């Protein structure tokens, strides 16, 4: 097996995305303003070092691309499954990193105990600075695998964001902005109509309260999906934040037979250091 890289970096004209491959499963360690050549990944690793939260675990479970109960993550898992072999949680390990060009990469993880493979694919458009990301899950067992939830890759956002902007409305009164403070717990929007609608648009923006049209850091997310969907923005007790989006599956809607796969909808996300207007242009 080829040696895995410690990090993978994708660059746009204005943004950089760095995925840490040094742990058991990959996780985003930086997403934001484009880094200069002088910025070394070891610097980011030091900057990401967090103070131990009182009465908490010494080593925090990662917000990996698909955070898992099997890794000790206590937020919302990125994948939820079940079968007759009690595969209630995954415990995968990164086995392959395939980067065919400087703008795209695929990370493949394998759970040998449960014989389940899952992968995450990223493409960063150099001109628009928009990232396209998806998750794929494959059942390698002889038993049917019931899939309850498979989000597109989970994206951590900086600790200093404190606002959530979503969109709502109705016919002739579309795309009203609804802004709430980030709070301890989950901001959750679900669509169960079978098609998208103005009252539950599959998109969200998180930002600092000082951001406006032409100033401030903001992070936009959109799920490219016209059916049932779920959007979650969670603020964890230890202060970390993340965004998670995916298709909302009904009971037994997806049952994977041997060697069958499920592909999540694409999630599109982009960063702006100059307010909502630049984010819209992206």
mmCIF file of C-alpha atoms in Angstrom:
data_model
loop_
_atom_site.group_PDB
_atom_site.id
_atom_site.type_symbol
_atom_site.label_atom_id
_atom_site.label_comp_id
_atom_site.label_asym_id
_atom_site.label_seq_id
_atom_site.Cartn_x
_atom_site.Cartn_y
_atom_site.Cartn_z
ATOM 1 C CA UNK A 1 0.000 0.000 0.000
ATOM 2 C CA UNK A 2 1.343 3.441 -0.970
ATOM 3 C CA UNK A 3 2.341 5.748 1.851
ATOM 4 C CA UNK A 4 -0.406 8.176 2.738
ATOM 5 C CA UNK A 5 0.291 11.913 2.741
ATOM 6 C CA UNK A 6 0.161 13.736 6.051
ATOM 7 C CA UNK A 7 -1.882 16.580 4.566
ATOM 8 C CA UNK A 8 -3.631 17.445 1.311
ATOM 9 C CA UNK A 9 -3.978 21.081 0.259
ATOM 10 C CA UNK A 10 -6.305 22.478 -2.418
ATOM 11 C CA UNK A 11 -5.992 26.132 -3.462
ATOM 12 C CA UNK A 12 -8.293 28.545 -5.258
ATOM 13 C CA UNK A 13 -7.475 32.106 -6.212
ATOM 14 C CA UNK A 14 -8.709 33.369 -2.836
ATOM 15 C CA UNK A 15 -9.089 30.328 -0.592
ATOM 16 C CA UNK A 16 -7.223 27.281 0.717
ATOM 17 C CA UNK A 17 -8.594 23.977 1.974
ATOM 18 C CA UNK A 18 -6.313 21.646 3.946
ATOM 19 C CA UNK A 19 -7.309 18.136 5.027
ATOM 20 C CA UNK A 20 -5.325 16.415 7.779
ATOM 21 C CA UNK A 21 -4.617 12.746 6.969
ATOM 22 C CA UNK A 22 -2.396 12.003 9.971
ATOM 23 C CA UNK A 23 -5.179 10.596 12.193
ATOM 24 C CA UNK A 24 -7.248 7.454 11.744
ATOM 25 C CA UNK A 25 -9.786 9.251 9.542
ATOM 26 C CA UNK A 26 -9.293 12.502 7.583
ATOM 27 C CA UNK A 27 -10.526 15.870 8.871
ATOM 28 C CA UNK A 28 -10.411 19.450 7.645
ATOM 29 C CA UNK A 29 -7.810 21.397 9.603
ATOM 30 C CA UNK A 30 -8.030 24.665 7.668
ATOM 31 C CA UNK A 31 -10.523 26.333 5.349
ATOM 32 C CA UNK A 32 -10.366 30.040 4.722
ATOM 33 C CA UNK A 33 -8.277 32.790 3.153
ATOM 34 C CA UNK A 34 -5.623 31.512 0.747
ATOM 35 C CA UNK A 35 -2.383 30.781 2.549
ATOM 36 C CA UNK A 36 0.982 32.020 1.361
ATOM 37 C CA UNK A 37 3.794 29.658 0.449
ATOM 38 C CA UNK A 38 5.479 30.608 3.738
ATOM 39 C CA UNK A 39 2.637 29.044 5.744
ATOM 40 C CA UNK A 40 3.638 25.547 6.781
ATOM 41 C CA UNK A 41 1.128 22.915 7.834
ATOM 42 C CA UNK A 42 2.931 22.419 11.143
ATOM 43 C CA UNK A 43 1.935 26.005 11.994
ATOM 44 C CA UNK A 44 -1.717 25.111 11.479
ATOM 45 C CA UNK A 45 -1.313 22.055 13.649
ATOM 46 C CA UNK A 46 0.014 24.229 16.481
ATOM 47 C CA UNK A 47 -2.722 26.818 15.996
ATOM 48 C CA UNK A 48 -5.336 24.060 16.141
ATOM 49 C CA UNK A 49 -4.098 22.915 19.557
ATOM 50 C CA UNK A 50 -6.904 23.583 22.012
ATOM 51 C CA UNK A 51 -6.906 24.017 25.755
ATOM 52 C CA UNK A 52 -8.301 21.016 27.583
ATOM 53 C CA UNK A 53 -11.890 21.689 28.594
ATOM 54 C CA UNK A 54 -12.442 21.165 32.327
ATOM 55 C CA UNK A 55 -14.064 17.812 33.171
ATOM 56 C CA UNK A 56 -13.812 16.773 29.539
ATOM 57 C CA UNK A 57 -11.719 14.213 27.696
ATOM 58 C CA UNK A 58 -8.033 15.030 27.272
ATOM 59 C CA UNK A 59 -8.027 14.183 23.550
ATOM 60 C CA UNK A 60 -11.096 15.457 21.715
ATOM 61 C CA UNK A 61 -12.749 13.229 19.143
ATOM 62 C CA UNK A 62 -12.106 14.760 15.723
ATOM 63 C CA UNK A 63 -14.715 16.479 13.625
ATOM 64 C CA UNK A 64 -13.703 14.209 10.772
ATOM 65 C CA UNK A 65 -15.214 14.268 7.278
ATOM 66 C CA UNK A 66 -17.746 11.780 8.641
ATOM 67 C CA UNK A 67 -17.566 12.111 12.441
ATOM 68 C CA UNK A 68 -18.445 8.792 14.048
ATOM 69 C CA UNK A 69 -19.661 7.377 17.360
ATOM 70 C CA UNK A 70 -16.923 4.785 16.945
ATOM 71 C CA UNK A 71 -14.352 7.592 17.233
ATOM 72 C CA UNK A 72 -15.932 8.891 20.426
ATOM 73 C CA UNK A 73 -17.658 11.820 18.721
ATOM 74 C CA UNK A 74 -20.694 12.928 20.764
ATOM 75 C CA UNK A 75 -22.213 15.305 18.211
ATOM 76 C CA UNK A 76 -24.343 14.176 15.292
ATOM 77 C CA UNK A 77 -22.594 11.358 13.401
ATOM 78 C CA UNK A 78 -21.985 11.800 9.697
ATOM 79 C CA UNK A 79 -23.154 8.242 8.938
ATOM 80 C CA UNK A 80 -25.851 6.155 10.645
ATOM 81 C CA UNK A 81 -26.351 2.517 9.676
ATOM 82 C CA UNK A 82 -27.674 -0.796 10.992
ATOM 83 C CA UNK A 83 -27.840 -4.451 9.997
ATOM 84 C CA UNK A 84 -28.351 -7.861 11.604
ATOM 85 C CA UNK A 85 -24.678 -7.913 12.566
ATOM 86 C CA UNK A 86 -25.104 -4.923 14.914
ATOM 87 C CA UNK A 87 -23.198 -2.487 12.717
ATOM 88 C CA UNK A 88 -24.567 0.469 14.675
ATOM 89 C CA UNK A 89 -21.448 2.561 14.168
ATOM 90 C CA UNK A 90 -18.511 2.698 11.813
ATOM 91 C CA UNK A 91 -14.871 2.593 12.852
ATOM 92 C CA UNK A 92 -13.106 3.172 9.571
ATOM 93 C CA UNK A 93 -9.454 3.839 8.826
ATOM 94 C CA UNK A 94 -8.003 5.864 5.961
ATOM 95 C CA UNK A 95 -6.533 3.455 3.380
ATOM 96 C CA UNK A 96 -6.174 5.535 0.201
ATOM 97 C CA UNK A 97 -5.742 9.141 -0.904
ATOM 98 C CA UNK A 98 -6.217 9.615 -4.651
ATOM 99 C CA UNK A 99 -5.275 13.025 -6.045
ATOM 100 C CA UNK A 100 -5.318 13.043 -9.842
ATOM 101 C CA UNK A 101 -4.927 16.812 -10.195
ATOM 102 C CA UNK A 102 -4.168 19.803 -7.930
ATOM 103 C CA UNK A 103 -7.857 20.727 -7.547
ATOM 104 C CA UNK A 104 -9.481 17.415 -6.562
ATOM 105 C CA UNK A 105 -8.923 14.558 -4.139
ATOM 106 C CA UNK A 106 -10.716 11.435 -2.877
ATOM 107 C CA UNK A 107 -10.196 9.921 0.585
ATOM 108 C CA UNK A 108 -11.177 6.265 1.055
ATOM 109 C CA UNK A 109 -11.712 4.699 4.486
ATOM 110 C CA UNK A 110 -12.360 1.040 5.263
ATOM 111 C CA UNK A 111 -13.959 -0.595 8.295
ATOM 112 C CA UNK A 112 -12.529 -4.114 8.207
ATOM 113 C CA UNK A 113 -14.602 -5.287 11.191
ATOM 114 C CA UNK A 114 -17.908 -4.424 9.533
ATOM 115 C CA UNK A 115 -16.760 -4.676 5.888
ATOM 116 C CA UNK A 116 -17.991 -1.227 4.951
ATOM 117 C CA UNK A 117 -16.143 1.268 2.769
ATOM 118 C CA UNK A 118 -16.786 4.993 2.673
ATOM 119 C CA UNK A 119 -15.107 7.749 0.730
ATOM 120 C CA UNK A 120 -15.158 11.547 0.451
ATOM 121 C CA UNK A 121 -14.459 13.496 -2.727
ATOM 122 C CA UNK A 122 -13.533 17.198 -2.933
ATOM 123 C CA UNK A 123 -13.123 19.501 -5.899
ATOM 124 C CA UNK A 124 -12.095 23.140 -5.400
ATOM 125 C CA UNK A 125 -12.836 25.305 -8.425
ATOM 126 C CA UNK A 126 -9.819 27.557 -8.766
ATOM 127 C CA UNK A 127 -11.696 30.503 -10.279
ATOM 128 C CA UNK A 128 -14.900 30.564 -8.236
ATOM 129 C CA UNK A 129 -13.389 29.269 -4.953
ATOM 130 C CA UNK A 130 -16.406 26.963 -4.576
ATOM 131 C CA UNK A 131 -15.794 23.473 -3.185
ATOM 132 C CA UNK A 132 -17.904 20.523 -4.366
ATOM 133 C CA UNK A 133 -17.932 17.627 -1.891
ATOM 134 C CA UNK A 134 -19.750 14.307 -1.520
ATOM 135 C CA UNK A 135 -19.687 11.064 0.462
ATOM 136 C CA UNK A 136 -20.066 7.514 -0.844
ATOM 137 C CA UNK A 137 -20.827 4.412 1.258
ATOM 138 C CA UNK A 138 -20.412 0.822 -0.017
ATOM 139 C CA UNK A 139 -21.660 -2.370 1.641
ATOM 140 C CA UNK A 140 -19.051 -5.135 1.334
ATOM 141 C CA UNK A 141 -20.872 -7.631 3.584
ATOM 142 C CA UNK A 142 -23.176 -10.501 2.666
ATOM 143 C CA UNK A 143 -26.023 -8.966 4.699
ATOM 144 C CA UNK A 144 -28.296 -6.079 3.786
ATOM 145 C CA UNK A 145 -27.203 -2.753 5.219
ATOM 146 C CA UNK A 146 -29.869 -0.283 6.303
ATOM 147 C CA UNK A 147 -28.726 3.281 5.703
ATOM 148 C CA UNK A 148 -30.373 5.887 7.923
ATOM 149 C CA UNK A 149 -28.151 8.891 7.239
ATOM 150 C CA UNK A 150 -25.116 9.632 5.104
ATOM 151 C CA UNK A 151 -24.189 13.301 5.099
ATOM 152 C CA UNK A 152 -21.934 14.987 2.621
ATOM 153 C CA UNK A 153 -18.576 15.721 4.285
ATOM 154 C CA UNK A 154 -18.894 17.479 7.649
ATOM 155 C CA UNK A 155 -17.248 20.900 7.624
ATOM 156 C CA UNK A 156 -15.864 22.507 10.813
ATOM 157 C CA UNK A 157 -16.125 26.298 10.994
ATOM 158 C CA UNK A 158 -14.096 28.678 13.191
ATOM 159 C CA UNK A 159 -14.879 29.081 16.868
ATOM 160 C CA UNK A 160 -15.466 32.822 16.459
ATOM 161 C CA UNK A 161 -18.530 32.604 14.187
ATOM 162 C CA UNK A 162 -21.638 33.528 16.147
ATOM 163 C CA UNK A 163 -24.452 33.962 13.610
ATOM 164 C CA UNK A 164 -26.510 31.565 11.478
ATOM 165 C CA UNK A 165 -28.336 32.882 8.420
ATOM 166 C CA UNK A 166 -30.965 30.708 6.763
ATOM 167 C CA UNK A 167 -33.598 31.468 4.138
ATOM 168 C CA UNK A 168 -37.357 31.128 4.173
ATOM 169 C CA UNK A 169 -40.461 32.575 2.497
ATOM 170 C CA UNK A 170 -43.354 31.714 0.229
ATOM 171 C CA UNK A 171 -44.648 32.480 -3.242
ATOM 172 C CA UNK A 172 -44.073 36.174 -4.155
ATOM 173 C CA UNK A 173 -42.150 36.608 -0.895
ATOM 174 C CA UNK A 174 -39.118 34.396 -1.505
ATOM 175 C CA UNK A 175 -35.663 34.236 0.042
ATOM 176 C CA UNK A 176 -36.282 36.077 3.256
ATOM 177 C CA UNK A 177 -33.218 36.073 5.485
ATOM 178 C CA UNK A 178 -33.656 34.609 8.936
ATOM 179 C CA UNK A 179 -30.733 35.223 11.277
ATOM 180 C CA UNK A 180 -30.253 33.692 14.720
ATOM 181 C CA UNK A 181 -27.410 33.612 17.226
ATOM 182 C CA UNK A 182 -25.301 30.483 17.321
ATOM 183 C CA UNK A 183 -26.300 28.605 20.482
ATOM 184 C CA UNK A 184 -25.194 25.536 22.414
ATOM 185 C CA UNK A 185 -26.759 22.608 20.608
ATOM 186 C CA UNK A 186 -28.048 22.162 17.058
ATOM 187 C CA UNK A 187 -29.748 24.482 14.605
ATOM 188 C CA UNK A 188 -31.719 21.996 12.508
ATOM 189 C CA UNK A 189 -33.789 22.498 9.365
ATOM 190 C CA UNK A 190 -35.525 19.564 7.649
ATOM 191 C CA UNK A 191 -37.551 19.346 4.468
ATOM 192 C CA UNK A 192 -40.067 16.490 4.242
ATOM 193 C CA UNK A 193 -42.116 17.639 1.250
ATOM 194 C CA UNK A 194 -40.231 15.522 -1.271
ATOM 195 C CA UNK A 195 -39.148 18.627 -3.161
ATOM 196 C CA UNK A 196 -37.426 21.852 -2.266
ATOM 197 C CA UNK A 197 -39.443 24.915 -1.397
ATOM 198 C CA UNK A 198 -38.986 28.541 -0.416
ATOM 199 C CA UNK A 199 -39.846 27.832 3.203
ATOM 200 C CA UNK A 200 -36.987 25.340 3.563
ATOM 201 C CA UNK A 201 -34.175 26.216 1.182
ATOM 202 C CA UNK A 202 -31.220 23.759 1.434
ATOM 203 C CA UNK A 203 -28.642 26.401 2.228
ATOM 204 C CA UNK A 204 -27.130 28.208 5.198
ATOM 205 C CA UNK A 205 -24.503 30.868 5.927
ATOM 206 C CA UNK A 206 -22.510 31.114 9.154
ATOM 207 C CA UNK A 207 -20.599 34.274 9.944
ATOM 208 C CA UNK A 208 -19.399 36.684 12.601
ATOM 209 C CA UNK A 209 -21.941 39.254 13.734
ATOM 210 C CA UNK A 210 -19.903 42.147 12.313
ATOM 211 C CA UNK A 211 -20.080 40.811 8.733
ATOM 212 C CA UNK A 212 -22.193 42.643 6.146
ATOM 213 C CA UNK A 213 -22.379 42.855 2.333
ATOM 214 C CA UNK A 214 -18.849 44.171 1.825
ATOM 215 C CA UNK A 215 -16.972 43.237 4.991
ATOM 216 C CA UNK A 216 -16.326 40.267 7.224
ATOM 217 C CA UNK A 217 -15.719 36.538 7.154
ATOM 218 C CA UNK A 218 -18.620 34.347 6.057
ATOM 219 C CA UNK A 219 -19.021 30.691 5.118
ATOM 220 C CA UNK A 220 -21.785 29.595 2.756
ATOM 221 C CA UNK A 221 -23.202 26.096 2.206
ATOM 222 C CA UNK A 222 -25.702 24.722 -0.301
ATOM 223 C CA UNK A 223 -26.899 21.138 -0.822
ATOM 224 C CA UNK A 224 -27.470 20.362 -4.501
ATOM 225 C CA UNK A 225 -30.614 18.347 -3.911
ATOM 226 C CA UNK A 226 -34.291 18.788 -4.785
ATOM 227 C CA UNK A 227 -35.752 16.158 -2.439
ATOM 228 C CA UNK A 228 -35.991 15.748 1.327
ATOM 229 C CA UNK A 229 -32.960 17.149 3.072
ATOM 230 C CA UNK A 230 -31.466 18.043 6.452
ATOM 231 C CA UNK A 231 -29.234 20.952 7.467
ATOM 232 C CA UNK A 232 -27.490 21.008 10.833
ATOM 233 C CA UNK A 233 -25.259 23.669 12.375
ATOM 234 C CA UNK A 234 -23.989 22.528 15.769
ATOM 235 C CA UNK A 235 -22.109 24.298 18.536
ATOM 236 C CA UNK A 236 -20.515 21.633 20.736
ATOM 237 C CA UNK A 237 -20.110 22.080 24.520
ATOM 238 C CA UNK A 238 -16.324 22.422 24.205
ATOM 239 C CA UNK A 239 -16.750 25.333 21.772
ATOM 240 C CA UNK A 240 -16.241 23.719 18.360
ATOM 241 C CA UNK A 241 -18.674 24.295 15.476
ATOM 242 C CA UNK A 242 -19.526 22.397 12.319
ATOM 243 C CA UNK A 243 -22.002 22.283 9.427
ATOM 244 C CA UNK A 244 -23.548 19.047 8.151
ATOM 245 C CA UNK A 245 -25.963 18.578 5.229
ATOM 246 C CA UNK A 246 -27.440 15.586 3.447
ATOM 247 C CA UNK A 247 -30.470 13.801 2.065
ATOM 248 C CA UNK A 248 -33.157 13.128 4.669
ATOM 249 C CA UNK A 249 -33.892 9.404 4.409
ATOM 250 C CA UNK A 250 -37.158 7.868 5.597
ATOM 251 C CA UNK A 251 -37.212 4.465 7.377
ATOM 252 C CA UNK A 252 -35.928 1.688 5.074
ATOM 253 C CA UNK A 253 -35.806 4.061 2.127
ATOM 254 C CA UNK A 254 -32.236 2.916 1.369
ATOM 255 C CA UNK A 255 -31.190 -0.704 1.925
ATOM 256 C CA UNK A 256 -27.851 -1.632 0.375
ATOM 257 C CA UNK A 257 -27.247 -5.185 -0.789
ATOM 258 C CA UNK A 258 -23.803 -6.726 -1.227
ATOM 259 C CA UNK A 259 -21.444 -4.369 -3.116
ATOM 260 C CA UNK A 260 -24.150 -1.754 -3.517
ATOM 261 C CA UNK A 261 -23.290 1.906 -2.891
ATOM 262 C CA UNK A 262 -25.022 5.103 -1.853
ATOM 263 C CA UNK A 263 -23.791 8.486 -3.062
ATOM 264 C CA UNK A 264 -24.745 11.584 -1.080
ATOM 265 C CA UNK A 265 -25.879 14.708 -2.922
ATOM 266 C CA UNK A 266 -23.146 17.213 -3.646
ATOM 267 C CA UNK A 267 -22.618 19.923 -1.085
ATOM 268 C CA UNK A 268 -21.251 23.210 -2.393
ATOM 269 C CA UNK A 269 -19.481 25.535 0.009
ATOM 270 C CA UNK A 270 -17.458 28.696 -0.279
ATOM 271 C CA UNK A 271 -15.661 31.237 1.895
ATOM 272 C CA UNK A 272 -15.479 35.007 1.666
ATOM 273 C CA UNK A 273 -13.239 37.387 3.601
ATOM 274 C CA UNK A 274 -15.120 40.376 2.169
ATOM 275 C CA UNK A 275 -18.740 39.896 3.137
ATOM 276 C CA UNK A 276 -21.898 38.413 1.678
ATOM 277 C CA UNK A 277 -21.578 40.141 -1.711
ATOM 278 C CA UNK A 278 -18.323 38.353 -2.547
ATOM 279 C CA UNK A 279 -19.815 35.093 -1.294
ATOM 280 C CA UNK A 280 -22.735 35.584 -3.696
ATOM 281 C CA UNK A 281 -20.295 36.249 -6.544
ATOM 282 C CA UNK A 282 -18.505 32.977 -5.777
#
